[in-house]
Amino acid sequence: MRLQAETLVAGRYKLLAKLGSGGMADVWCAEDTMLDRRVALKFLHERFAQDEQFVERFRREASAAAGLQHPNVVGVFDRGTYDGSHYIAMEYVEGASLNDLIERGLSVPEAVEIVRQVLAGARYAHTHGIVHRDLKPQNVLVDGEGRARVTDSCRRSRRRGCPSPPRPTSTRSGCCCTRRSPGGCRSRRSHR
Protein backbone atom coordinates (compact mmCIF):
# COMPACT_ATOMS: atom_id res chain seq x y z
CA MET A 1 0.00 0.00 0.00
CA ARG A 2 1.31 3.42 -0.91
CA LEU A 3 0.12 6.28 1.27
CA GLN A 4 0.23 9.90 0.19
CA ALA A 5 -0.91 13.28 1.46
CA GLU A 6 -4.65 13.96 1.12
CA THR A 7 -5.55 10.24 1.41
CA LEU A 8 -8.65 9.75 3.60
CA VAL A 9 -8.08 6.79 5.92
CA ALA A 10 -11.10 4.90 7.27
CA GLY A 11 -13.40 7.72 6.13
CA ARG A 12 -12.03 9.85 8.95
CA TYR A 13 -8.30 10.64 8.95
CA LYS A 14 -6.96 12.91 6.19
CA LEU A 15 -3.21 12.38 5.78
CA LEU A 16 -1.24 15.63 5.82
CA ALA A 17 2.47 14.74 5.92
CA LYS A 18 4.72 11.80 6.67
CA LEU A 19 6.51 12.39 9.98
CA GLY A 20 8.91 9.48 9.91
CA SER A 21 9.58 5.81 9.47
CA GLY A 22 10.90 3.20 11.85
CA GLY A 23 11.66 -0.49 11.83
CA MET A 24 8.04 -1.55 12.17
CA ALA A 25 5.90 1.41 11.12
CA ASP A 26 5.51 4.71 9.28
CA VAL A 27 4.03 7.68 11.15
CA TRP A 28 1.89 10.35 9.49
CA CYS A 29 0.40 13.60 10.70
CA ALA A 30 -3.33 13.53 9.91
CA GLU A 31 -6.48 15.56 10.46
CA ASP A 32 -9.26 13.73 12.32
CA THR A 33 -12.16 15.09 10.26
CA MET A 34 -14.78 13.85 12.73
CA LEU A 35 -13.30 15.58 15.79
CA ASP A 36 -11.43 18.38 14.01
CA ARG A 37 -8.03 17.69 15.58
CA ARG A 38 -4.55 16.66 14.52
CA VAL A 39 -3.48 13.09 15.21
CA ALA A 40 -0.47 10.92 14.48
CA LEU A 41 -1.29 7.77 12.51
CA LYS A 42 1.13 4.89 12.89
CA PHE A 43 0.90 2.36 10.02
CA LEU A 44 2.41 -1.08 10.50
CA HIS A 45 4.80 -1.96 7.66
CA GLU A 46 3.30 -4.35 5.11
CA ARG A 47 5.93 -7.01 5.77
CA PHE A 48 4.39 -7.55 9.23
CA ALA A 49 0.76 -7.67 8.04
CA GLN A 50 0.94 -11.40 7.23
CA ASP A 51 2.29 -12.32 10.68
CA GLU A 52 -0.90 -12.92 12.68
CA GLN A 53 0.92 -13.01 16.02
CA PHE A 54 2.68 -9.72 15.30
CA VAL A 55 -0.56 -8.05 14.21
CA GLU A 56 -2.35 -9.30 17.33
CA ARG A 57 0.45 -7.96 19.53
CA PHE A 58 0.22 -4.60 17.69
CA ARG A 59 -3.53 -4.50 18.41
CA ARG A 60 -3.11 -5.51 22.06
CA GLU A 61 -0.46 -2.85 22.59
CA ALA A 62 -2.78 -0.20 21.13
CA SER A 63 -5.60 -1.30 23.42
CA ALA A 64 -3.33 -1.34 26.46
CA ALA A 65 -1.91 2.10 25.69
CA ALA A 66 -5.42 3.50 25.06
CA GLY A 67 -6.21 2.87 28.72
CA LEU A 68 -3.46 5.24 29.85
CA GLN A 69 -4.41 8.87 30.44
CA HIS A 70 -1.53 10.90 31.81
CA PRO A 71 0.05 14.24 30.82
CA ASN A 72 3.40 12.51 30.20
CA VAL A 73 2.09 9.63 28.05
CA VAL A 74 1.00 10.05 24.42
CA GLY A 75 -2.70 9.20 24.23
CA VAL A 76 -3.99 6.48 21.90
CA PHE A 77 -7.42 7.20 20.41
CA ASP A 78 -8.19 4.50 17.86
CA ARG A 79 -6.91 1.50 15.94
CA GLY A 80 -8.04 -0.07 12.72
CA THR A 81 -7.24 -1.35 9.26
CA TYR A 82 -7.04 0.61 6.04
CA ASP A 83 -6.42 -1.02 2.66
CA GLY A 84 -4.88 -4.06 4.38
CA SER A 85 -2.61 -2.00 6.62
CA HIS A 86 -3.06 -1.83 10.40
CA TYR A 87 -2.87 1.57 12.06
CA ILE A 88 -3.05 3.28 15.45
CA ALA A 89 -4.35 6.85 15.86
CA MET A 90 -2.47 8.72 18.59
CA GLU A 91 -2.18 12.16 20.08
CA TYR A 92 -0.15 14.43 17.82
CA VAL A 93 2.68 16.17 19.67
CA GLU A 94 4.16 19.18 17.92
CA GLY A 95 7.76 19.42 19.02
CA ALA A 96 10.90 17.31 18.88
CA SER A 97 12.08 13.94 20.06
CA LEU A 98 14.31 13.86 23.11
CA ASN A 99 16.97 12.40 20.82
CA ASP A 100 16.88 15.58 18.69
CA LEU A 101 17.07 17.76 21.80
CA ILE A 102 20.05 15.81 23.14
CA GLU A 103 21.86 16.31 19.83
CA ARG A 104 21.18 20.07 19.98
CA GLY A 105 22.23 20.24 23.61
CA LEU A 106 20.22 20.56 26.82
CA SER A 107 21.06 22.43 30.00
CA VAL A 108 21.24 20.37 33.18
CA PRO A 109 17.97 21.85 34.55
CA GLU A 110 16.19 21.11 31.24
CA ALA A 111 17.49 17.53 31.20
CA VAL A 112 16.49 16.95 34.83
CA GLU A 113 12.96 18.26 34.19
CA ILE A 114 12.52 16.08 31.10
CA VAL A 115 13.75 12.98 32.96
CA ARG A 116 11.38 13.78 35.84
CA GLN A 117 8.45 13.91 33.42
CA VAL A 118 9.48 10.73 31.60
CA LEU A 119 9.71 8.91 34.92
CA ALA A 120 6.28 10.21 35.94
CA GLY A 121 4.78 8.82 32.72
CA ALA A 122 6.60 5.49 33.07
CA ARG A 123 5.60 5.19 36.73
CA TYR A 124 1.95 5.82 35.84
CA ALA A 125 2.09 3.11 33.18
CA HIS A 126 3.77 0.69 35.60
CA THR A 127 1.06 1.23 38.22
CA HIS A 128 -1.42 0.17 35.53
CA GLY A 129 0.48 -3.01 34.65
CA ILE A 130 2.14 -1.61 31.53
CA VAL A 131 5.87 -1.88 30.84
CA HIS A 132 7.32 0.22 28.04
CA ARG A 133 10.28 -2.08 27.19
CA ASP A 134 11.77 0.32 24.65
CA LEU A 135 12.22 3.56 26.55
CA LYS A 136 14.83 5.59 24.70
CA PRO A 137 15.23 9.22 23.58
CA GLN A 138 13.60 8.48 20.20
CA ASN A 139 10.42 7.41 22.06
CA VAL A 140 10.06 10.60 24.08
CA LEU A 141 8.46 13.67 22.48
CA VAL A 142 8.84 17.15 23.95
CA ASP A 143 6.42 19.89 22.94
CA GLY A 144 7.08 23.62 22.63
CA GLU A 145 6.22 24.23 26.29
CA GLY A 146 8.73 21.63 27.46
CA ARG A 147 6.23 18.90 28.34
CA ALA A 148 7.70 15.45 27.72
CA ARG A 149 5.53 12.53 26.65
CA VAL A 150 6.46 8.88 26.41
CA THR A 151 5.31 7.22 23.20
CA ASP A 152 5.59 3.92 21.35
CA SER A 153 5.72 0.26 22.28
CA CYS A 154 3.85 0.07 25.57
CA ARG A 155 3.31 -3.57 26.42
CA ARG A 156 0.89 -5.05 28.89
CA SER A 157 2.52 -7.30 31.45
CA ARG A 158 -0.74 -8.22 33.18
CA ARG A 159 -2.04 -11.76 32.81
CA ARG A 160 -5.73 -12.44 32.34
CA GLY A 161 -7.55 -12.98 35.60
CA CYS A 162 -4.93 -11.16 37.63
CA PRO A 163 -6.87 -9.10 40.22
CA SER A 164 -4.27 -6.36 40.55
CA PRO A 165 -1.45 -5.06 38.40
CA PRO A 166 1.65 -7.20 38.81
CA ARG A 167 5.02 -5.77 39.55
CA PRO A 168 6.22 -4.59 36.15
CA THR A 169 8.75 -6.87 34.53
CA SER A 170 10.38 -7.13 31.19
CA THR A 171 11.95 -9.81 29.05
CA ARG A 172 15.32 -9.92 27.42
CA SER A 173 13.73 -8.83 24.16
CA GLY A 174 12.68 -5.62 25.92
CA CYS A 175 16.25 -4.71 26.81
CA CYS A 176 17.06 -2.79 23.69
CA CYS A 177 17.64 0.69 25.04
CA THR A 178 20.73 2.40 23.73
CA ARG A 179 21.14 4.25 27.02
CA ARG A 180 20.69 1.99 30.03
CA SER A 181 22.12 1.51 33.47
CA PRO A 182 24.87 -1.11 33.82
CA GLY A 183 22.46 -3.36 35.73
CA GLY A 184 19.56 -2.67 33.38
CA CYS A 185 19.95 -5.96 31.50
CA ARG A 186 21.86 -8.41 33.61
CA SER A 187 21.72 -11.11 30.93
CA ARG A 188 23.72 -9.02 28.45
CA ARG A 189 27.02 -7.24 28.74
CA SER A 190 26.73 -3.49 29.08
CA HIS A 191 28.05 -1.68 26.01
CA ARG A 192 29.66 1.63 26.89
Short mmCIF file of N, CA and C in Angstrom, two decimals, residues 28-32 37-42 73-77 88-96 141-144 149:
data_model
loop_
_atom_site.label_atom_id
_atom_site.label_comp_id
_atom_site.label_asym_id
_atom_site.label_seq_id
_atom_site.Cartn_x
_atom_site.Cartn_y
_atom_site.Cartn_z
N TRP A 28 2.40 9.22 10.25
CA TRP A 28 1.89 10.35 9.49
C TRP A 28 1.16 11.32 10.41
N CYS A 29 1.25 12.59 10.09
CA CYS A 29 0.40 13.60 10.70
C CYS A 29 -0.90 13.58 9.90
N ALA A 30 -2.04 13.58 10.59
CA ALA A 30 -3.33 13.53 9.91
C ALA A 30 -4.33 14.43 10.62
N GLU A 31 -5.37 14.79 9.90
CA GLU A 31 -6.48 15.56 10.46
C GLU A 31 -7.62 14.59 10.72
N ASP A 32 -8.08 14.52 11.97
CA ASP A 32 -9.26 13.73 12.32
C ASP A 32 -10.46 14.59 11.92
N ARG A 37 -9.29 17.60 14.83
CA ARG A 37 -8.03 17.69 15.58
C ARG A 37 -6.93 16.97 14.81
N ARG A 38 -5.71 17.33 15.10
CA ARG A 38 -4.55 16.66 14.52
C ARG A 38 -4.27 15.39 15.31
N VAL A 39 -3.88 14.35 14.59
CA VAL A 39 -3.48 13.09 15.21
C VAL A 39 -2.23 12.58 14.49
N ALA A 40 -1.57 11.65 15.13
CA ALA A 40 -0.47 10.92 14.48
C ALA A 40 -1.00 9.53 14.16
N LEU A 41 -0.87 9.11 12.92
CA LEU A 41 -1.29 7.77 12.51
C LEU A 41 -0.05 6.92 12.30
N LYS A 42 0.00 5.81 12.99
CA LYS A 42 1.13 4.89 12.89
C LYS A 42 0.66 3.67 12.09
N VAL A 73 2.22 10.81 28.91
CA VAL A 73 2.09 9.63 28.05
C VAL A 73 1.26 10.04 26.84
N VAL A 74 1.75 9.75 25.64
CA VAL A 74 1.00 10.05 24.42
C VAL A 74 -0.28 9.22 24.42
N GLY A 75 -1.42 9.89 24.24
CA GLY A 75 -2.70 9.20 24.23
C GLY A 75 -2.94 8.44 22.94
N VAL A 76 -3.59 7.28 23.06
CA VAL A 76 -3.99 6.48 21.90
C VAL A 76 -5.50 6.58 21.80
N PHE A 77 -6.00 6.94 20.60
CA PHE A 77 -7.42 7.20 20.41
C PHE A 77 -8.16 6.08 19.68
N ILE A 88 -2.66 2.77 14.13
CA ILE A 88 -3.05 3.28 15.45
C ILE A 88 -3.13 4.80 15.31
N ALA A 89 -4.21 5.39 15.83
CA ALA A 89 -4.35 6.85 15.86
C ALA A 89 -3.97 7.32 17.26
N MET A 90 -3.01 8.24 17.32
CA MET A 90 -2.47 8.72 18.59
C MET A 90 -2.51 10.24 18.65
N GLU A 91 -2.32 10.73 19.86
CA GLU A 91 -2.18 12.16 20.08
C GLU A 91 -1.01 12.69 19.26
N TYR A 92 -1.22 13.80 18.58
CA TYR A 92 -0.15 14.43 17.82
C TYR A 92 0.56 15.41 18.74
N VAL A 93 1.88 15.28 18.84
CA VAL A 93 2.68 16.17 19.67
C VAL A 93 3.57 17.00 18.75
N GLU A 94 3.33 18.30 18.73
CA GLU A 94 4.16 19.18 17.92
C GLU A 94 5.38 19.55 18.75
N GLY A 95 6.53 19.16 18.28
CA GLY A 95 7.76 19.42 19.02
C GLY A 95 8.89 18.60 18.44
N ALA A 96 9.73 18.08 19.31
CA ALA A 96 10.90 17.31 18.88
C ALA A 96 11.06 16.08 19.75
N LEU A 141 8.72 12.45 23.24
CA LEU A 141 8.46 13.67 22.48
C LEU A 141 8.32 14.83 23.46
N VAL A 142 8.90 15.96 23.10
CA VAL A 142 8.84 17.15 23.95
C VAL A 142 8.21 18.28 23.14
N ASP A 143 7.11 18.83 23.68
CA ASP A 143 6.42 19.89 22.94
C ASP A 143 7.07 21.25 23.17
N GLY A 144 6.52 22.28 22.55
CA GLY A 144 7.08 23.62 22.63
C GLY A 144 7.09 24.23 24.02
N ARG A 149 6.51 13.61 26.70
CA ARG A 149 5.53 12.53 26.65
C ARG A 149 6.19 11.26 26.11
#
